[in-house]
Coordinates of C-alpha atoms in Angstrom, one line a residue:
X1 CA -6.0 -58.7 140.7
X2 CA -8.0 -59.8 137.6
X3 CA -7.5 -60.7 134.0
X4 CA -9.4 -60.4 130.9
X5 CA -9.0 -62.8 127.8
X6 CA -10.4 -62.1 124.4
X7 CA -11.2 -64.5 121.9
X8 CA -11.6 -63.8 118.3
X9 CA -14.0 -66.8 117.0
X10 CA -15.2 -67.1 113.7
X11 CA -19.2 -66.4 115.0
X12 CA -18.5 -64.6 117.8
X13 CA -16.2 -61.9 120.0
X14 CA -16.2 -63.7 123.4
X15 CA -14.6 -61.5 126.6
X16 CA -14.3 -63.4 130.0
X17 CA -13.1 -61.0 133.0
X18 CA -11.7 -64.0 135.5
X19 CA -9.6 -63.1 139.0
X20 CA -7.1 -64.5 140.6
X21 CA -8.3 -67.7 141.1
X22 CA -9.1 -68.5 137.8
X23 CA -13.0 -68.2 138.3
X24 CA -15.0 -66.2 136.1
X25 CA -16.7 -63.4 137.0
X26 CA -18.6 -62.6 133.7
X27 CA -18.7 -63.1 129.9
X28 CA -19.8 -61.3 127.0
X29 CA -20.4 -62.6 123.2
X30 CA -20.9 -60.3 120.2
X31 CA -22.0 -61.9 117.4
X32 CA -20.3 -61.4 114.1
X33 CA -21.2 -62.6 110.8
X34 CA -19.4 -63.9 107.9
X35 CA -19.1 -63.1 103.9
X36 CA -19.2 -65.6 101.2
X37 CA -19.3 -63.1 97.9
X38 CA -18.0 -66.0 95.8
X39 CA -17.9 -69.7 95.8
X40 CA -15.5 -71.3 98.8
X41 CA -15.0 -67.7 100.1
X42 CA -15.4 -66.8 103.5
X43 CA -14.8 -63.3 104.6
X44 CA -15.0 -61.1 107.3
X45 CA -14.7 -57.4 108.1
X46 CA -11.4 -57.2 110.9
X47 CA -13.0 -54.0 111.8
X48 CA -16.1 -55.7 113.0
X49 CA -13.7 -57.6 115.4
X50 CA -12.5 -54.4 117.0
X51 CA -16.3 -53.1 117.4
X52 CA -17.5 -55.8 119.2
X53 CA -13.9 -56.4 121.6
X54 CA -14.5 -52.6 122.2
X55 CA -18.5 -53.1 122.4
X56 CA -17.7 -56.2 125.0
X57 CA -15.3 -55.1 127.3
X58 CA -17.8 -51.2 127.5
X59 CA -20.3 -53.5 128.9
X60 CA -18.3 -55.1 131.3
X61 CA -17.1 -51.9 132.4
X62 CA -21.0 -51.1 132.9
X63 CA -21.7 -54.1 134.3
X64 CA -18.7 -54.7 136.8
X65 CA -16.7 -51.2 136.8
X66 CA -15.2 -52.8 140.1
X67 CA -13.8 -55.9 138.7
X68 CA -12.8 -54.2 135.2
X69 CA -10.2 -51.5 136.7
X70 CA -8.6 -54.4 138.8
X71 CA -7.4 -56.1 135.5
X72 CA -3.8 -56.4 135.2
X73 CA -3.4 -58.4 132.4
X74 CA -5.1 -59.6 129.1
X75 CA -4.4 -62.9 127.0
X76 CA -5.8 -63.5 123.5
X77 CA -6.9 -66.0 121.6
X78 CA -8.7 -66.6 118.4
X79 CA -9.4 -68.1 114.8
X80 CA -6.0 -69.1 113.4
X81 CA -4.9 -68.7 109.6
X82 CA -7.2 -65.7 108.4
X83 CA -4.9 -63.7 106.3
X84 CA -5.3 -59.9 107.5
X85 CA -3.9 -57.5 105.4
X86 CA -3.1 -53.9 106.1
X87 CA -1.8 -51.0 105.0
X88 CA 1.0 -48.8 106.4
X89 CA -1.7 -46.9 108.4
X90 CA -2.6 -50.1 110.2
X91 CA -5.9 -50.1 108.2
X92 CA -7.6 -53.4 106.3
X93 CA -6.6 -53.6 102.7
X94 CA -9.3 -55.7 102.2
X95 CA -12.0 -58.2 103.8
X96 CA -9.6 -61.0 106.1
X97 CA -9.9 -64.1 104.4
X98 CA -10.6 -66.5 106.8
X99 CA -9.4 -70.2 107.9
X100 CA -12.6 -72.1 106.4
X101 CA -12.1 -70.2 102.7
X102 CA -11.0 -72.7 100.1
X103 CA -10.3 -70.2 97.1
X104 CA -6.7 -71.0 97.5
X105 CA -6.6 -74.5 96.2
X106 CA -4.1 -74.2 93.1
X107 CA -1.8 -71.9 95.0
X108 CA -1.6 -75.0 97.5
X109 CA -0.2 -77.0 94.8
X110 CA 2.5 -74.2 94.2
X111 CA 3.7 -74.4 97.2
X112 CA 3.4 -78.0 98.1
X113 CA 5.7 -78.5 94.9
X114 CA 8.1 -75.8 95.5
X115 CA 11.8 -76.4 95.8
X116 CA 11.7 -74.3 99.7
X117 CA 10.1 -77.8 101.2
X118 CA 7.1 -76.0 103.4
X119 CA 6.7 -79.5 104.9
X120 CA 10.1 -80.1 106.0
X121 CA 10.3 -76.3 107.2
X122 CA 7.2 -75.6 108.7
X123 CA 6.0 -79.0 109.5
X124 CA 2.9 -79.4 107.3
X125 CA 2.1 -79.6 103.7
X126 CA 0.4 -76.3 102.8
X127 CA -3.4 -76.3 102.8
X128 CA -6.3 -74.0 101.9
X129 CA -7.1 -73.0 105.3
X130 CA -3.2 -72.2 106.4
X131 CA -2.1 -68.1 105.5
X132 CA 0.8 -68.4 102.8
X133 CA -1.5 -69.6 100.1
X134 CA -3.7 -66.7 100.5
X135 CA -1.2 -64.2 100.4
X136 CA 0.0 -66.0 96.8
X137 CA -3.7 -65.9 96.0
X138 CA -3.8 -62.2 96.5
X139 CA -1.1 -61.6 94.3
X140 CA -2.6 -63.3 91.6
X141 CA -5.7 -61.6 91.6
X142 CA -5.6 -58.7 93.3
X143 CA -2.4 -57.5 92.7
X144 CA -3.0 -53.5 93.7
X145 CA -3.7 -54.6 97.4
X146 CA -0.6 -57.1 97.6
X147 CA 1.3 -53.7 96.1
X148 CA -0.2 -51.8 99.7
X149 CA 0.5 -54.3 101.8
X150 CA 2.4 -53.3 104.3
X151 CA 1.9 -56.3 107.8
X152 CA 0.1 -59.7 107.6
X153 CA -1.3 -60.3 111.0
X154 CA -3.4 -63.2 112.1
X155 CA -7.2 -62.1 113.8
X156 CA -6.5 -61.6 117.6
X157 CA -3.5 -59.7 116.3
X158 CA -5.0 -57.1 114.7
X159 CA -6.9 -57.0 117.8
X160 CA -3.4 -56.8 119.9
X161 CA -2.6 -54.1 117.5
X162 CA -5.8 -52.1 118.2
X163 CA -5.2 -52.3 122.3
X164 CA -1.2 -51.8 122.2
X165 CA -0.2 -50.1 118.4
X166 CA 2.4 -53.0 118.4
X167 CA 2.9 -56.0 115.6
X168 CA 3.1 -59.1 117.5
X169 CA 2.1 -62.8 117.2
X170 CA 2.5 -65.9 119.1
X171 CA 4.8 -68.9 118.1
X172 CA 1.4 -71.0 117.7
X173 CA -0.4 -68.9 116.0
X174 CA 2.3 -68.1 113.5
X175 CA 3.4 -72.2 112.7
X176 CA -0.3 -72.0 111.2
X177 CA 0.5 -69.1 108.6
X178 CA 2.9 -71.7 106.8
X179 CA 5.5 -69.6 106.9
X180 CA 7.1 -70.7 110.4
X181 CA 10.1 -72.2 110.9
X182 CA 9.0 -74.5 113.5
X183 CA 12.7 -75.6 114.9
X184 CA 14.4 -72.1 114.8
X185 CA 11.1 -70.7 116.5
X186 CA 11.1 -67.8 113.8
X187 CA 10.1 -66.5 110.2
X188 CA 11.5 -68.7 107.6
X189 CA 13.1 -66.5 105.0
X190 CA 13.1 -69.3 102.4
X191 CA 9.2 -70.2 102.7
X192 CA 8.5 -66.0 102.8
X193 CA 10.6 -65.7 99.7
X194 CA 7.9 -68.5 98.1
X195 CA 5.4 -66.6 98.4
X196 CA 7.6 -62.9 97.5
X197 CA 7.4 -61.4 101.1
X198 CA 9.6 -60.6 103.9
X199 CA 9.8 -60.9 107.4
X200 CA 9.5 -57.0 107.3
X201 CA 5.8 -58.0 106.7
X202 CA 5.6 -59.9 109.6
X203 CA 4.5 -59.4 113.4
X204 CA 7.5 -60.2 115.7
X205 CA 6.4 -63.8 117.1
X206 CA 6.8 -64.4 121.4
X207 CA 6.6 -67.5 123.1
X208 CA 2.9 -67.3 124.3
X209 CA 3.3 -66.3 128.1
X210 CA 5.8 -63.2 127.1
X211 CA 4.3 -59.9 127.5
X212 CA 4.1 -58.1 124.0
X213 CA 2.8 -54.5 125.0
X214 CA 0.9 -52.5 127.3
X215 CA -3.0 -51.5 127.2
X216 CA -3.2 -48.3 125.5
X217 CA -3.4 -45.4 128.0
X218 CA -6.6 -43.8 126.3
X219 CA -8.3 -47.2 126.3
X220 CA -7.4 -47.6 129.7
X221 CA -8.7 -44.4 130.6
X222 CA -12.4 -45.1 129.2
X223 CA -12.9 -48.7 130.2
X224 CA -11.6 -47.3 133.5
X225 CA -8.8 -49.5 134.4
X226 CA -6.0 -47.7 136.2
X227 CA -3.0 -49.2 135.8
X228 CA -0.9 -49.9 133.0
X229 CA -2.3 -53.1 131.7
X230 CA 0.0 -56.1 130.1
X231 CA -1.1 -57.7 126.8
X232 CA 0.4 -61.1 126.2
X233 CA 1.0 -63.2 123.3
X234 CA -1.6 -65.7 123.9
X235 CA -2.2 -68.6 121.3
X236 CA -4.6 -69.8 118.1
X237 CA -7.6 -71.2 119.7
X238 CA -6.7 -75.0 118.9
X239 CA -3.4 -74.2 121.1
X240 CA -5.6 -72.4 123.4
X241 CA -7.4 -75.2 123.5
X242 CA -5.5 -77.9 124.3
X243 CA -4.0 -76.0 127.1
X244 CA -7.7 -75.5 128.3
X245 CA -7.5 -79.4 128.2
X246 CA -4.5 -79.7 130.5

């Protein structure tokens, strides 16, 4: 039995195929690159996230077709707060603005001053970096994308939605969007209502050790693997992290 985790960084797609006793057996990076159109933008294409999981994991399967098709399970991780936005044929709106973009400065204020108390709710005061702001960002100036929108999902989970077809986040992940109700362990209503979504624009949100889908069978098939593989929820990288950490 082996496993496969997938982390979506901001400079690179990094894939680690590990067995049972947690020792690697290889690694692959694929570089990506970032956009900064405008001043304090920072950008990136979630397409070129799928291309180079998909470009990672083909050459492992080159590399170690053995070790590949014993993987039973595969964990994600990745940069947290990047506002993906897609449409109701799971494709990109638009660019993912990412964690490090600052463009969302005065719709912090908004926020931080409105009567739903993100800070009390979500358990920080709304920042730049964090999702919500973006999304109040969007509808400000880009107003015929917010109008398509159909999900928000965070990086690895348009990945997770590329491998399984399914709309899913992890509780860590999701407390960095802003719009987390940290005690309930679920979508706040009243801090999605501040910034005039939903939770039907939401991924469903798992604890980060619960199984959210299965391995598509036609990716399966090509990368070789021959069982029916388990995706689970994983966590943002700074949660990843500090469980790396002990």
């Amino acid at each position: 039995m082996n496993y496969l985790g997938i982390d979506i960084g901001t400079s690179a797609v990094k894939v680690v195929l590990i067995n049972a006793k947690e020792q690697p057996i290889a690694q692959v990076s694929i570089a990506l690159t970032i956009s900064r159109p405008e001043p304090l933008w920072s950008e990136q294409d979630p397409n070129s996230w799928w291309q180079a999981t998909y470009t990672a994991i083909d050459k492992l399967k080159q590399d170690h077709p053995k070790q590949l098709s014993q993987v039973k399970t595969i964990g994600l991780t990745g940069q947290m707060h990047g506002a993906t936005c897609i449409d109701s044929k799971d494709n990109p709106l638009r660019p993912a603005i990412l964690w490090n973009d600052g463009r969302s400065y005065a719709e912090c204020d908004i926020l931080n001053n409105h009567s739903a108390d993100f800070k009390s709710i979500n358990g920080n005061m709304v920042m730049p970096g964090f999702t919500a702001p973006k999304l109040l960002w969007l509808q400000k100036h880009e107003p015929h994308i917010f109008k398509q929108l159909h999900k928000v999902l965070l990086p690895k989970d348009f990945i997770r939605l590329k491998l399984t077809g399914d709309y899913a986040s992890d509780m860590s992940d999701a407390s960095g969007t802003s719009w987390l109700d940290v005690e309930k362990r679920a979508w706040s209503k009243t801090l999605l209502a501040a910034t005039n979504l939903t939770a039907d624009a939401m991924p469903i949100v798992y604890e980060g050790t619960a199984v959210t889908g299965i391995l598509k069978s036609s990716l399966a098939l090509g990368w070789g693997i021959n069982t029916a593989v388990k995706i689970v929820a994983g966590a943002g990288d700074n949660a990843a992290g500090a469980i790396s950490l002990g």
